[in-house]
Short mmCIF file of N, CA and C in Angstrom, two decimals:
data_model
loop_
_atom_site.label_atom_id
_atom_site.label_comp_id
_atom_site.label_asym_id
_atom_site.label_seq_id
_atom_site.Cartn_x
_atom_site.Cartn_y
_atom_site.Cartn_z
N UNK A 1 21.63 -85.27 39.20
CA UNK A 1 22.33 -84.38 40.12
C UNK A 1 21.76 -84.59 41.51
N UNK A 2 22.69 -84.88 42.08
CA UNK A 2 22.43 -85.39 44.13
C UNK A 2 22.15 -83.68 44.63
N UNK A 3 21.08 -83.02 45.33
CA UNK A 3 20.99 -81.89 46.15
C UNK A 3 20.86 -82.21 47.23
N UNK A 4 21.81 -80.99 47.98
CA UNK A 4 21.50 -81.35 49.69
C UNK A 4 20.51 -80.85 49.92
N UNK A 5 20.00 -81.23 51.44
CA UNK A 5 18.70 -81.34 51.84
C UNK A 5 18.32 -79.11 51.91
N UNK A 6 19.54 -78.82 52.31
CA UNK A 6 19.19 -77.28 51.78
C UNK A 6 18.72 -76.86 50.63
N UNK A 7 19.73 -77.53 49.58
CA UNK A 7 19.28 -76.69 48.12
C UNK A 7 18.25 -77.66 47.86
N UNK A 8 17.59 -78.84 48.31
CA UNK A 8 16.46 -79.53 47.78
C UNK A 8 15.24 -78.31 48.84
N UNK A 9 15.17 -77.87 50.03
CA UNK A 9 14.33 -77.19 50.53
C UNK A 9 14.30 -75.67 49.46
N UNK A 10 15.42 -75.03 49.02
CA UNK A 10 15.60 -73.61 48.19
C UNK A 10 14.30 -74.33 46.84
N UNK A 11 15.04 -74.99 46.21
CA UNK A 11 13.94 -75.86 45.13
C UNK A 11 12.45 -76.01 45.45
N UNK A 12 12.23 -76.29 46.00
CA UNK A 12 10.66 -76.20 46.74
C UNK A 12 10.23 -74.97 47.08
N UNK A 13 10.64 -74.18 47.87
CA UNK A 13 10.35 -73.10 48.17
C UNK A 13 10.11 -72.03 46.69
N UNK A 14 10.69 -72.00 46.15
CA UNK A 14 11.32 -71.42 44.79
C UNK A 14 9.53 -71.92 43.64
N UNK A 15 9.39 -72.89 43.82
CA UNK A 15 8.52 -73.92 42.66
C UNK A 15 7.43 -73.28 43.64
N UNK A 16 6.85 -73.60 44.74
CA UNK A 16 5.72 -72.70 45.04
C UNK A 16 5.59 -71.15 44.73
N UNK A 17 6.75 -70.43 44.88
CA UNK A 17 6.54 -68.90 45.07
C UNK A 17 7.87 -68.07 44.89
N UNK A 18 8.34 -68.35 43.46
CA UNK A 18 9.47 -67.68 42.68
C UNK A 18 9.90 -65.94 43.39
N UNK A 19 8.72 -65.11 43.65
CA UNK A 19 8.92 -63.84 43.66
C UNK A 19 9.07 -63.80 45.23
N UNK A 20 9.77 -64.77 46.03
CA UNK A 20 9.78 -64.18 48.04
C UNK A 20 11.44 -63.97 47.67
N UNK A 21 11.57 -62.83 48.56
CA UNK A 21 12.83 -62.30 48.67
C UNK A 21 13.98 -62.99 49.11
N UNK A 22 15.09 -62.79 48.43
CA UNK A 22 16.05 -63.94 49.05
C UNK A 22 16.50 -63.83 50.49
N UNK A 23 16.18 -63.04 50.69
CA UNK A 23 16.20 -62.70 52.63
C UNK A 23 15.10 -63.64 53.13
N UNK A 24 14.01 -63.60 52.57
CA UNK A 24 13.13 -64.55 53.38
C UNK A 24 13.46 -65.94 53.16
N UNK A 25 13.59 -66.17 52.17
CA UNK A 25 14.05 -67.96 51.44
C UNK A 25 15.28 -68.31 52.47
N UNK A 26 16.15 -67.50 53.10
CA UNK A 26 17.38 -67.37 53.74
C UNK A 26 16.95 -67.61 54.94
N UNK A 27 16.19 -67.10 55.79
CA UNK A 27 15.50 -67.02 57.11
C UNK A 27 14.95 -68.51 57.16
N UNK A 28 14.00 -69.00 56.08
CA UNK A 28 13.24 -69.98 56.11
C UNK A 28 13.96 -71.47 56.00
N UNK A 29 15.30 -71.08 55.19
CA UNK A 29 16.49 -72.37 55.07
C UNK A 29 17.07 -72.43 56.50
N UNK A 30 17.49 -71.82 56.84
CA UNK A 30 18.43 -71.27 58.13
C UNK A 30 19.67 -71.06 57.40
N UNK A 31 19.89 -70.41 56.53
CA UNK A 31 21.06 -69.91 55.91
C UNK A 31 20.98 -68.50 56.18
N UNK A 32 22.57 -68.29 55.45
CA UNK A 32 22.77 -66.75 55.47
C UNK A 32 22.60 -65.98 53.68
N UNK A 33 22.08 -64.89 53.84
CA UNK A 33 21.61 -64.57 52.18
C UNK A 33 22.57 -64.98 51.57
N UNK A 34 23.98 -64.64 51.80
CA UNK A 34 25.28 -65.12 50.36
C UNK A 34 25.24 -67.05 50.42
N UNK A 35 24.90 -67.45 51.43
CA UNK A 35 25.21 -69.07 51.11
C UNK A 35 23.55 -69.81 50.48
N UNK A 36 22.06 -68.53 50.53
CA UNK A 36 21.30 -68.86 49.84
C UNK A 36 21.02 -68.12 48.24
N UNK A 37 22.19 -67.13 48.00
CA UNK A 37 22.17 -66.67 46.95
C UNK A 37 23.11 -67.65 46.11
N UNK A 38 24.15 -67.82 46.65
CA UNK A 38 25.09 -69.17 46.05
C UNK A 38 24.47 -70.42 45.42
N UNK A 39 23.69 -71.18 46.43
CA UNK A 39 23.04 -72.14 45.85
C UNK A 39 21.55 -71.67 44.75
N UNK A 40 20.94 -70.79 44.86
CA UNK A 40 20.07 -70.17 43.57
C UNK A 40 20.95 -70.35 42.48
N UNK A 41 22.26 -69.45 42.41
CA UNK A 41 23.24 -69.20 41.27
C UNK A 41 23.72 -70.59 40.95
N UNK A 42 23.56 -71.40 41.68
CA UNK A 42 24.13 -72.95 41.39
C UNK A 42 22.99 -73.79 40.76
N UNK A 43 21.88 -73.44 41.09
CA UNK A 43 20.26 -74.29 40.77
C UNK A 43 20.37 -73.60 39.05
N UNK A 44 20.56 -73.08 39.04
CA UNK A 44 20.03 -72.08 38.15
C UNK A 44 21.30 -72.11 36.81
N UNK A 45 22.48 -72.12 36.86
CA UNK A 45 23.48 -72.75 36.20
C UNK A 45 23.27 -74.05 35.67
N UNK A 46 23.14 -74.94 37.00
CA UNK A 46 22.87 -76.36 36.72
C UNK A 46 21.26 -76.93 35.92
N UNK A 47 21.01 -75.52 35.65
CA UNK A 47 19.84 -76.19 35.28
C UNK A 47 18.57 -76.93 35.65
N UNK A 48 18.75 -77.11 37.02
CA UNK A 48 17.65 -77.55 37.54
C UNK A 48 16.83 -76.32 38.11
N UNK A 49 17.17 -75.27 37.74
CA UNK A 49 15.83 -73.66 38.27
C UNK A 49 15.87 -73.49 36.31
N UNK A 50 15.02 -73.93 35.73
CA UNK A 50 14.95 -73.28 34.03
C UNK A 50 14.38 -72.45 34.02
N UNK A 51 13.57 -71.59 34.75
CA UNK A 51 13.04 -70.64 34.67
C UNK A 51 11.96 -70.13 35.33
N UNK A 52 11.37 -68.91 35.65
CA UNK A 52 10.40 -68.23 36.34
C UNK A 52 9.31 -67.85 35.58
N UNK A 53 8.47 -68.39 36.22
CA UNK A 53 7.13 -67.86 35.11
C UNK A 53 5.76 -67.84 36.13
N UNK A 54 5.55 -66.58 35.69
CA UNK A 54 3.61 -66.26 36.33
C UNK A 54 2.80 -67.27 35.62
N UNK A 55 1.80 -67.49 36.65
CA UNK A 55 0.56 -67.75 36.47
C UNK A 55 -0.39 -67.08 35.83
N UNK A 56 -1.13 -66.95 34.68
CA UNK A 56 -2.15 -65.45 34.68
C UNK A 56 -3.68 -66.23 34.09
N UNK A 57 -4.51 -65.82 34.88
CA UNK A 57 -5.58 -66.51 34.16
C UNK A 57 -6.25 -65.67 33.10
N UNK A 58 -5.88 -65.96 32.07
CA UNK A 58 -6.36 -65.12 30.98
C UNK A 58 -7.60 -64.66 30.84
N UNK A 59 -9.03 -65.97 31.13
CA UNK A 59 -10.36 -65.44 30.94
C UNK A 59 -9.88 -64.00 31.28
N UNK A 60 -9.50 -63.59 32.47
CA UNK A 60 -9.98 -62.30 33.09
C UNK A 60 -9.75 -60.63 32.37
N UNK A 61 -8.98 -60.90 31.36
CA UNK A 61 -8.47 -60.32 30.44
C UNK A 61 -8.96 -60.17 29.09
N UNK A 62 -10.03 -59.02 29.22
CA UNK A 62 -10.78 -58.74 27.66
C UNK A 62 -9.66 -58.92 26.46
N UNK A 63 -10.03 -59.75 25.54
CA UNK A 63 -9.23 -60.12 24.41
C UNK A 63 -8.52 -61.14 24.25
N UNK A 64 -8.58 -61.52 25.27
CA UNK A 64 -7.32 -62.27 25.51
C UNK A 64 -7.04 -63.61 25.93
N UNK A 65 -9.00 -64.31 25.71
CA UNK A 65 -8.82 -65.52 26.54
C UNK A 65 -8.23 -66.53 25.92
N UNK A 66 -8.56 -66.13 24.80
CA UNK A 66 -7.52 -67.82 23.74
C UNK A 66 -8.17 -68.91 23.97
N UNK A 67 -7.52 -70.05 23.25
CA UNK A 67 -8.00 -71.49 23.42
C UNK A 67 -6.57 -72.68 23.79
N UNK A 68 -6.81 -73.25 24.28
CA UNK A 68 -5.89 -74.25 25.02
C UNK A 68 -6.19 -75.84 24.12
N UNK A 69 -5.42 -76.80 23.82
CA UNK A 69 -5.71 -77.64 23.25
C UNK A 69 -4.98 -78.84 23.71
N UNK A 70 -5.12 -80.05 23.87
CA UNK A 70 -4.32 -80.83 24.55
C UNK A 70 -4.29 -81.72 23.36
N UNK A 71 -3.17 -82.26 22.51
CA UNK A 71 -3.13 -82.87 21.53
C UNK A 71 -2.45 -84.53 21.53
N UNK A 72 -3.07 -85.30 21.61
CA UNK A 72 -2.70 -86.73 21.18
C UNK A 72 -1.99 -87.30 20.25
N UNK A 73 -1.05 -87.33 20.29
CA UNK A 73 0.46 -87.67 18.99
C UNK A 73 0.61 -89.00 18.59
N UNK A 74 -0.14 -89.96 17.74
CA UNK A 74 0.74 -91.41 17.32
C UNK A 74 1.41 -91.61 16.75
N UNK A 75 2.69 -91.17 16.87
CA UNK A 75 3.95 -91.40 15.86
C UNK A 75 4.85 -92.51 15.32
N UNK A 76 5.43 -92.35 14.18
CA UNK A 76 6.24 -93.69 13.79
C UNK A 76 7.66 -93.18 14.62
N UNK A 77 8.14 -93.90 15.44
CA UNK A 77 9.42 -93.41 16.02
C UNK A 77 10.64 -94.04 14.82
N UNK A 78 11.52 -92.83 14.59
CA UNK A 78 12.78 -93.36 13.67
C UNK A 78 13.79 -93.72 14.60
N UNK A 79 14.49 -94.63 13.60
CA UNK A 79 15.20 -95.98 14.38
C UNK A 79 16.98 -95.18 14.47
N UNK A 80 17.11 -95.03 15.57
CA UNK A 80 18.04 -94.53 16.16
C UNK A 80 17.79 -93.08 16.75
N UNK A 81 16.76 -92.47 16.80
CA UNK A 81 16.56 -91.67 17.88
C UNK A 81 15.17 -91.60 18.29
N UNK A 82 14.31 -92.74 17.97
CA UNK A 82 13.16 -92.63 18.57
C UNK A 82 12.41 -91.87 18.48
N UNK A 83 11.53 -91.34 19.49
CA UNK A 83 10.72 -90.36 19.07
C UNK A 83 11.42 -88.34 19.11
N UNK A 84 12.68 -89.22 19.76
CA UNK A 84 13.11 -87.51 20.19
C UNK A 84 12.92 -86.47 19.03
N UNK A 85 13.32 -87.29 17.71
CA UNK A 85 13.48 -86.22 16.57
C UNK A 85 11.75 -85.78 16.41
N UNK A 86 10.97 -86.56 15.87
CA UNK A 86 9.85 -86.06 15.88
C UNK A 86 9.40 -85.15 16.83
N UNK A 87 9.28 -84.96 18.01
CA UNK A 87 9.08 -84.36 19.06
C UNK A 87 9.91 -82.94 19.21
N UNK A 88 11.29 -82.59 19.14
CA UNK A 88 11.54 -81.68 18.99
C UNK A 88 11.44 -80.98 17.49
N UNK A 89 11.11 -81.52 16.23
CA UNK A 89 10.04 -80.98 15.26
C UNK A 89 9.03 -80.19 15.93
N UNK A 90 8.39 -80.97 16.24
CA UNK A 90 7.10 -80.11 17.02
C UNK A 90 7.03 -79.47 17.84
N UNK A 91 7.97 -79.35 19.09
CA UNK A 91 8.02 -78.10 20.21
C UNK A 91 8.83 -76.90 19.17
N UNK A 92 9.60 -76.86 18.12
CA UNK A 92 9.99 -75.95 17.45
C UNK A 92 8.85 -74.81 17.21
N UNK A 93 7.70 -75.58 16.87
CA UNK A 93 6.26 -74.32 16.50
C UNK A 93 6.13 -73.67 17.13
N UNK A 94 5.73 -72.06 16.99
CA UNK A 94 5.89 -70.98 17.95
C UNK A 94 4.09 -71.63 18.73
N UNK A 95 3.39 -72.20 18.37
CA UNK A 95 1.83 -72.36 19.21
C UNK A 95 1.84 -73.71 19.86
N UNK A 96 2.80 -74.14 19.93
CA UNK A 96 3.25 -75.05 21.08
C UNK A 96 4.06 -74.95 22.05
N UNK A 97 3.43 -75.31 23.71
CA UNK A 97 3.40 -74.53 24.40
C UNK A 97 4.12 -76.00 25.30
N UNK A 98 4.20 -76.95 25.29
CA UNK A 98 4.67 -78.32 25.98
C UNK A 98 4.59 -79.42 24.83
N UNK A 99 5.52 -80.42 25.53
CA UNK A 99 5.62 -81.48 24.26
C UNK A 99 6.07 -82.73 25.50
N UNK A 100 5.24 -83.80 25.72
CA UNK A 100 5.80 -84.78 26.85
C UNK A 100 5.26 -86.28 26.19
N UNK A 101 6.40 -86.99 25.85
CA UNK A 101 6.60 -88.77 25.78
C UNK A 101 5.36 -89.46 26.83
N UNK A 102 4.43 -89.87 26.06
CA UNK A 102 3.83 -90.54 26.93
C UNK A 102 3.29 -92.19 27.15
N UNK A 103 3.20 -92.77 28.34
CA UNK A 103 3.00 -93.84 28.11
C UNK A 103 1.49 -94.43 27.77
N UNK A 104 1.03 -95.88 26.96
CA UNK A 104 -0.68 -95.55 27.04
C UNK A 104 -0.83 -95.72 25.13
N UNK A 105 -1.98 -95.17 24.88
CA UNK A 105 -2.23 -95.03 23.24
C UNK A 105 -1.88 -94.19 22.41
N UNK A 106 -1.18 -93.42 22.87
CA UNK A 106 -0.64 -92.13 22.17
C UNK A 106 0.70 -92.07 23.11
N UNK A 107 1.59 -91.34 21.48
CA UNK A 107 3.26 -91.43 22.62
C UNK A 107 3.43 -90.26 22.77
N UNK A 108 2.75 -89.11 21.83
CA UNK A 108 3.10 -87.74 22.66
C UNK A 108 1.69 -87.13 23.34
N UNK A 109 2.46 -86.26 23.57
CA UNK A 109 0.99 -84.85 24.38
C UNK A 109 1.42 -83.95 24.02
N UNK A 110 0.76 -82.66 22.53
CA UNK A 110 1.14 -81.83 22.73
C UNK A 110 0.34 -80.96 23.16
N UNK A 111 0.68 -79.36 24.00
CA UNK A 111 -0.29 -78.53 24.35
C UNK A 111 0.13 -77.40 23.61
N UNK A 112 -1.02 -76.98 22.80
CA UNK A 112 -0.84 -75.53 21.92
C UNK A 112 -1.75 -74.78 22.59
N UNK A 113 -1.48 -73.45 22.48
CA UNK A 113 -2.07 -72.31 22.20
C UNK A 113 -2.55 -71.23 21.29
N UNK A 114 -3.76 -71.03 21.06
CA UNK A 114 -4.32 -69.95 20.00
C UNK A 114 -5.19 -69.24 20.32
N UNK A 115 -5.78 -68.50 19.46
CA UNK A 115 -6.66 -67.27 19.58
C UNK A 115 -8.36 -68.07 19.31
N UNK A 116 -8.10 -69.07 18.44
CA UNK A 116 -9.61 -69.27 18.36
C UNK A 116 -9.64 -71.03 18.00
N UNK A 117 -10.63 -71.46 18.25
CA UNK A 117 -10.69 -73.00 17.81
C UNK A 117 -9.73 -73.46 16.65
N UNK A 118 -10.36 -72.48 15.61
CA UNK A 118 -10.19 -72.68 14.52
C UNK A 118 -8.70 -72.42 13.73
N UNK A 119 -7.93 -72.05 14.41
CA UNK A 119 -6.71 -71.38 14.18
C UNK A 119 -6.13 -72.85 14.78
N UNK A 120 -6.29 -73.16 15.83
CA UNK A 120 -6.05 -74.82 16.45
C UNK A 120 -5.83 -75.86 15.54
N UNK A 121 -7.39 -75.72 15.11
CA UNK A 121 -7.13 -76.72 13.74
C UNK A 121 -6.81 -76.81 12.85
N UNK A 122 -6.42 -75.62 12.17
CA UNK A 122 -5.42 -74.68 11.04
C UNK A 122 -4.00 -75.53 11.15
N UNK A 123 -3.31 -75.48 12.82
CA UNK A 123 -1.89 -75.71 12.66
C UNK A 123 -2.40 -77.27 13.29
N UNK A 124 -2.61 -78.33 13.25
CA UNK A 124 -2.94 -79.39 13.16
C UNK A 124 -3.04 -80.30 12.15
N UNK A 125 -4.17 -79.31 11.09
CA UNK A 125 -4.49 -80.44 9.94
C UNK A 125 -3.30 -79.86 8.69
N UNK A 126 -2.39 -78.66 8.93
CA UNK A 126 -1.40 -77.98 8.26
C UNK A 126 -0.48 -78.22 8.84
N UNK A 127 0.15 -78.29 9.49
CA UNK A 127 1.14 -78.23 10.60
C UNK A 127 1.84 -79.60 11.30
N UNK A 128 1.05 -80.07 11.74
CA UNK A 128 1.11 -81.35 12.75
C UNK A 128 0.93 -82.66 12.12
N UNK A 129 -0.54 -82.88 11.48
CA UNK A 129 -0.62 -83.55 10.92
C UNK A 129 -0.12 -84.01 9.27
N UNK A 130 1.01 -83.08 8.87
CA UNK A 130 1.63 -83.36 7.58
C UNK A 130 3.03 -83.83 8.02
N UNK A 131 3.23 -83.82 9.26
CA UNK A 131 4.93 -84.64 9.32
C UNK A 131 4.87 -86.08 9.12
N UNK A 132 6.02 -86.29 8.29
CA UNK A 132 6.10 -87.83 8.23
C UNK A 132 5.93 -88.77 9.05
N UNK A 133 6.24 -88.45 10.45
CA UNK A 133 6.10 -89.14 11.54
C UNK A 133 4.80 -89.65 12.49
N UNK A 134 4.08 -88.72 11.79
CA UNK A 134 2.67 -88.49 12.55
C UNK A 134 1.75 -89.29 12.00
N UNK A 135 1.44 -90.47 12.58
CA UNK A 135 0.30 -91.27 11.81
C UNK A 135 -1.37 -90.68 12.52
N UNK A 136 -1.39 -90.23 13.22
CA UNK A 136 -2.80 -89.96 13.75
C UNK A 136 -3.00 -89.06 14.96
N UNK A 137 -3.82 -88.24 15.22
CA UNK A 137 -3.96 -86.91 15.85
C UNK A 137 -5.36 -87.09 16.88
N UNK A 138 -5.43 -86.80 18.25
CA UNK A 138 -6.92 -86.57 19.17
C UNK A 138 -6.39 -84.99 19.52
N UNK A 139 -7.47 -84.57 19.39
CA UNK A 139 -7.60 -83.04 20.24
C UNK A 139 -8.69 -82.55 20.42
N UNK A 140 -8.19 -82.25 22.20
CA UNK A 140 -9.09 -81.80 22.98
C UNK A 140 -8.88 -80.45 23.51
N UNK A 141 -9.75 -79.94 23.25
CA UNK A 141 -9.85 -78.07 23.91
C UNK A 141 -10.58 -77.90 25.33
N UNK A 142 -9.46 -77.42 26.00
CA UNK A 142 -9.68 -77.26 27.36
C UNK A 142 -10.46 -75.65 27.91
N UNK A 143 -11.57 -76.44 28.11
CA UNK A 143 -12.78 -75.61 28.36
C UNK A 143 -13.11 -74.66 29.68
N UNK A 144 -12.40 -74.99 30.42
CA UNK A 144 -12.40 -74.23 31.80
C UNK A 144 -11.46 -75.11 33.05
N UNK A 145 -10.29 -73.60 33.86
CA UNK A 145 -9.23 -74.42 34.17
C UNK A 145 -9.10 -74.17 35.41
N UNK A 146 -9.69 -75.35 36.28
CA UNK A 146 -9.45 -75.27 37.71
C UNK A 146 -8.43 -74.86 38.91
N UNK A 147 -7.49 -76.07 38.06
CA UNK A 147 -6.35 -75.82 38.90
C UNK A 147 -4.89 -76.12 38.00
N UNK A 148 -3.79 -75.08 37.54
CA UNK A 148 -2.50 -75.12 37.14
C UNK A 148 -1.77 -74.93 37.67
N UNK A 149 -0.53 -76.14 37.50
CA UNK A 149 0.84 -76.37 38.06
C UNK A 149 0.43 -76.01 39.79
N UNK A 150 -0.57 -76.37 40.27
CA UNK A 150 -0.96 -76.36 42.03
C UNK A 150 -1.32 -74.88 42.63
N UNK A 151 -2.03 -74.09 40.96
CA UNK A 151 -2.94 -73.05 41.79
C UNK A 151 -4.17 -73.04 41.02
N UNK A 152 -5.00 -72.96 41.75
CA UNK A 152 -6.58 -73.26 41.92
C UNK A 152 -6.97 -71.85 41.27
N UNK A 153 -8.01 -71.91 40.64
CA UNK A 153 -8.55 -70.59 39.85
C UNK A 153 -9.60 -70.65 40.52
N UNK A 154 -9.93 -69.45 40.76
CA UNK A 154 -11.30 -68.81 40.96
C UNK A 154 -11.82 -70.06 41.93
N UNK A 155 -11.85 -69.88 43.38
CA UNK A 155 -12.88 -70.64 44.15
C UNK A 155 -14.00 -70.48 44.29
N UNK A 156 -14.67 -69.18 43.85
CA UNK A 156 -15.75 -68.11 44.14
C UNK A 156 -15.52 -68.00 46.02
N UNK A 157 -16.76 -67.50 46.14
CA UNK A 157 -16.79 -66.56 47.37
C UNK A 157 -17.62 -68.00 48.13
N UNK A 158 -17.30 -68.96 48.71
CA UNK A 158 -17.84 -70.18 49.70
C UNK A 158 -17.56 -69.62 51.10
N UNK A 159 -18.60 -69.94 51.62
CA UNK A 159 -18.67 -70.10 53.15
C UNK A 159 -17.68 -70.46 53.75
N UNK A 160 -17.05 -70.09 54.83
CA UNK A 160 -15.41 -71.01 54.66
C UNK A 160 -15.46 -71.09 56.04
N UNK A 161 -16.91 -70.88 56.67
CA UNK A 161 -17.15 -71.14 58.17
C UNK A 161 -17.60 -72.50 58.45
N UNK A 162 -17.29 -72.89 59.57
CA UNK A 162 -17.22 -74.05 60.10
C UNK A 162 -18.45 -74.58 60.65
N UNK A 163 -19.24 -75.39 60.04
CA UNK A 163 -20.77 -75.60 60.04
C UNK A 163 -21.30 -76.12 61.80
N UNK A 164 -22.02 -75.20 62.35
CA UNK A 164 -22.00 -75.81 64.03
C UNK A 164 -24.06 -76.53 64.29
N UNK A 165 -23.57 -77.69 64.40
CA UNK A 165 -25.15 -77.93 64.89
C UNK A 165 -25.33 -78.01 66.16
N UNK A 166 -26.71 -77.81 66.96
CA UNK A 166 -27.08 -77.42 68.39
C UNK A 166 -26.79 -79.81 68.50
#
């Protein structure tokens, strides 16, 4: 799908900071709210806006920090749809959280989510690793998370003054 250079600026604007008012997104296009509410309702039909979603950094949340897992997929791809079928097998699981074709030693990446290591490896060596397709499994648990989809966690409190020597 070709976007004009407006609805490619609405798209951007939108992917940094979903919740600014459509009055401001309007001001900032040089549109008027109905010709920047139009093209939202058009992004968003067409499928290229799939959806709105917060950021939340869980540590910060007693109970609630979970475990993150980044999973390495070597699959036998079947012959006439490749890996697609295997792959949407696996984003079907409610603790999978992304599923992306990749190029390299492994053809997928999946990313799950759980409550504890061990629950990880529960739907892995039960789950993941019993499909026909799946010849071999890496997983890695992501231990502390800097920066997602281009926001930075926790910088702490740094000096953010500008160092002056005599």
């Amino acid at each position: 799908m070709k976007l004009t250079d407006k609805e490619l600026e609405v798209v951007e604007i939108l992917s940094k900071n979903a919740r600014l008012p459509l009055e401001t997104i309007a001001k900032m296009v040089s549109l008027s709210i109905e010709e920047t509410e139009q093209i939202v309702r058009k992004l968003e039909e067409e499928k290229v806006i799939v959806q709105y979603a917060a950021i939340v950094d869980w540590r910060k949340i007693d109970g609630h920090e979970g475990v993150t897992a980044m999973i390495d997929v070597k699959v036998t791809p079947k012959r006439g749809v490749g890996f697609d079928e295997v792959a949407e097998r696996i984003y079907r699981f409610p603790e999978v959280k992304s599923v992306y074709l990749m190029s390299g030693a492994y053809d997928l990446s999946v990313v799950i989510e759980g409550r504890s290591m061990s629950e990880i490896a529960k739907f892995v060596s039960e789950k993941l690793s019993t499909l026909d397709s799946v010849i071999s499994t890496t997983t890695h648990f992501i231990l502390k998370k800097y920066k997602h989809d281009g926001t930075v966690f926790e910088q702490g409190d740094q000096d953010k003054r500008i160092v002056m020597s005599p």
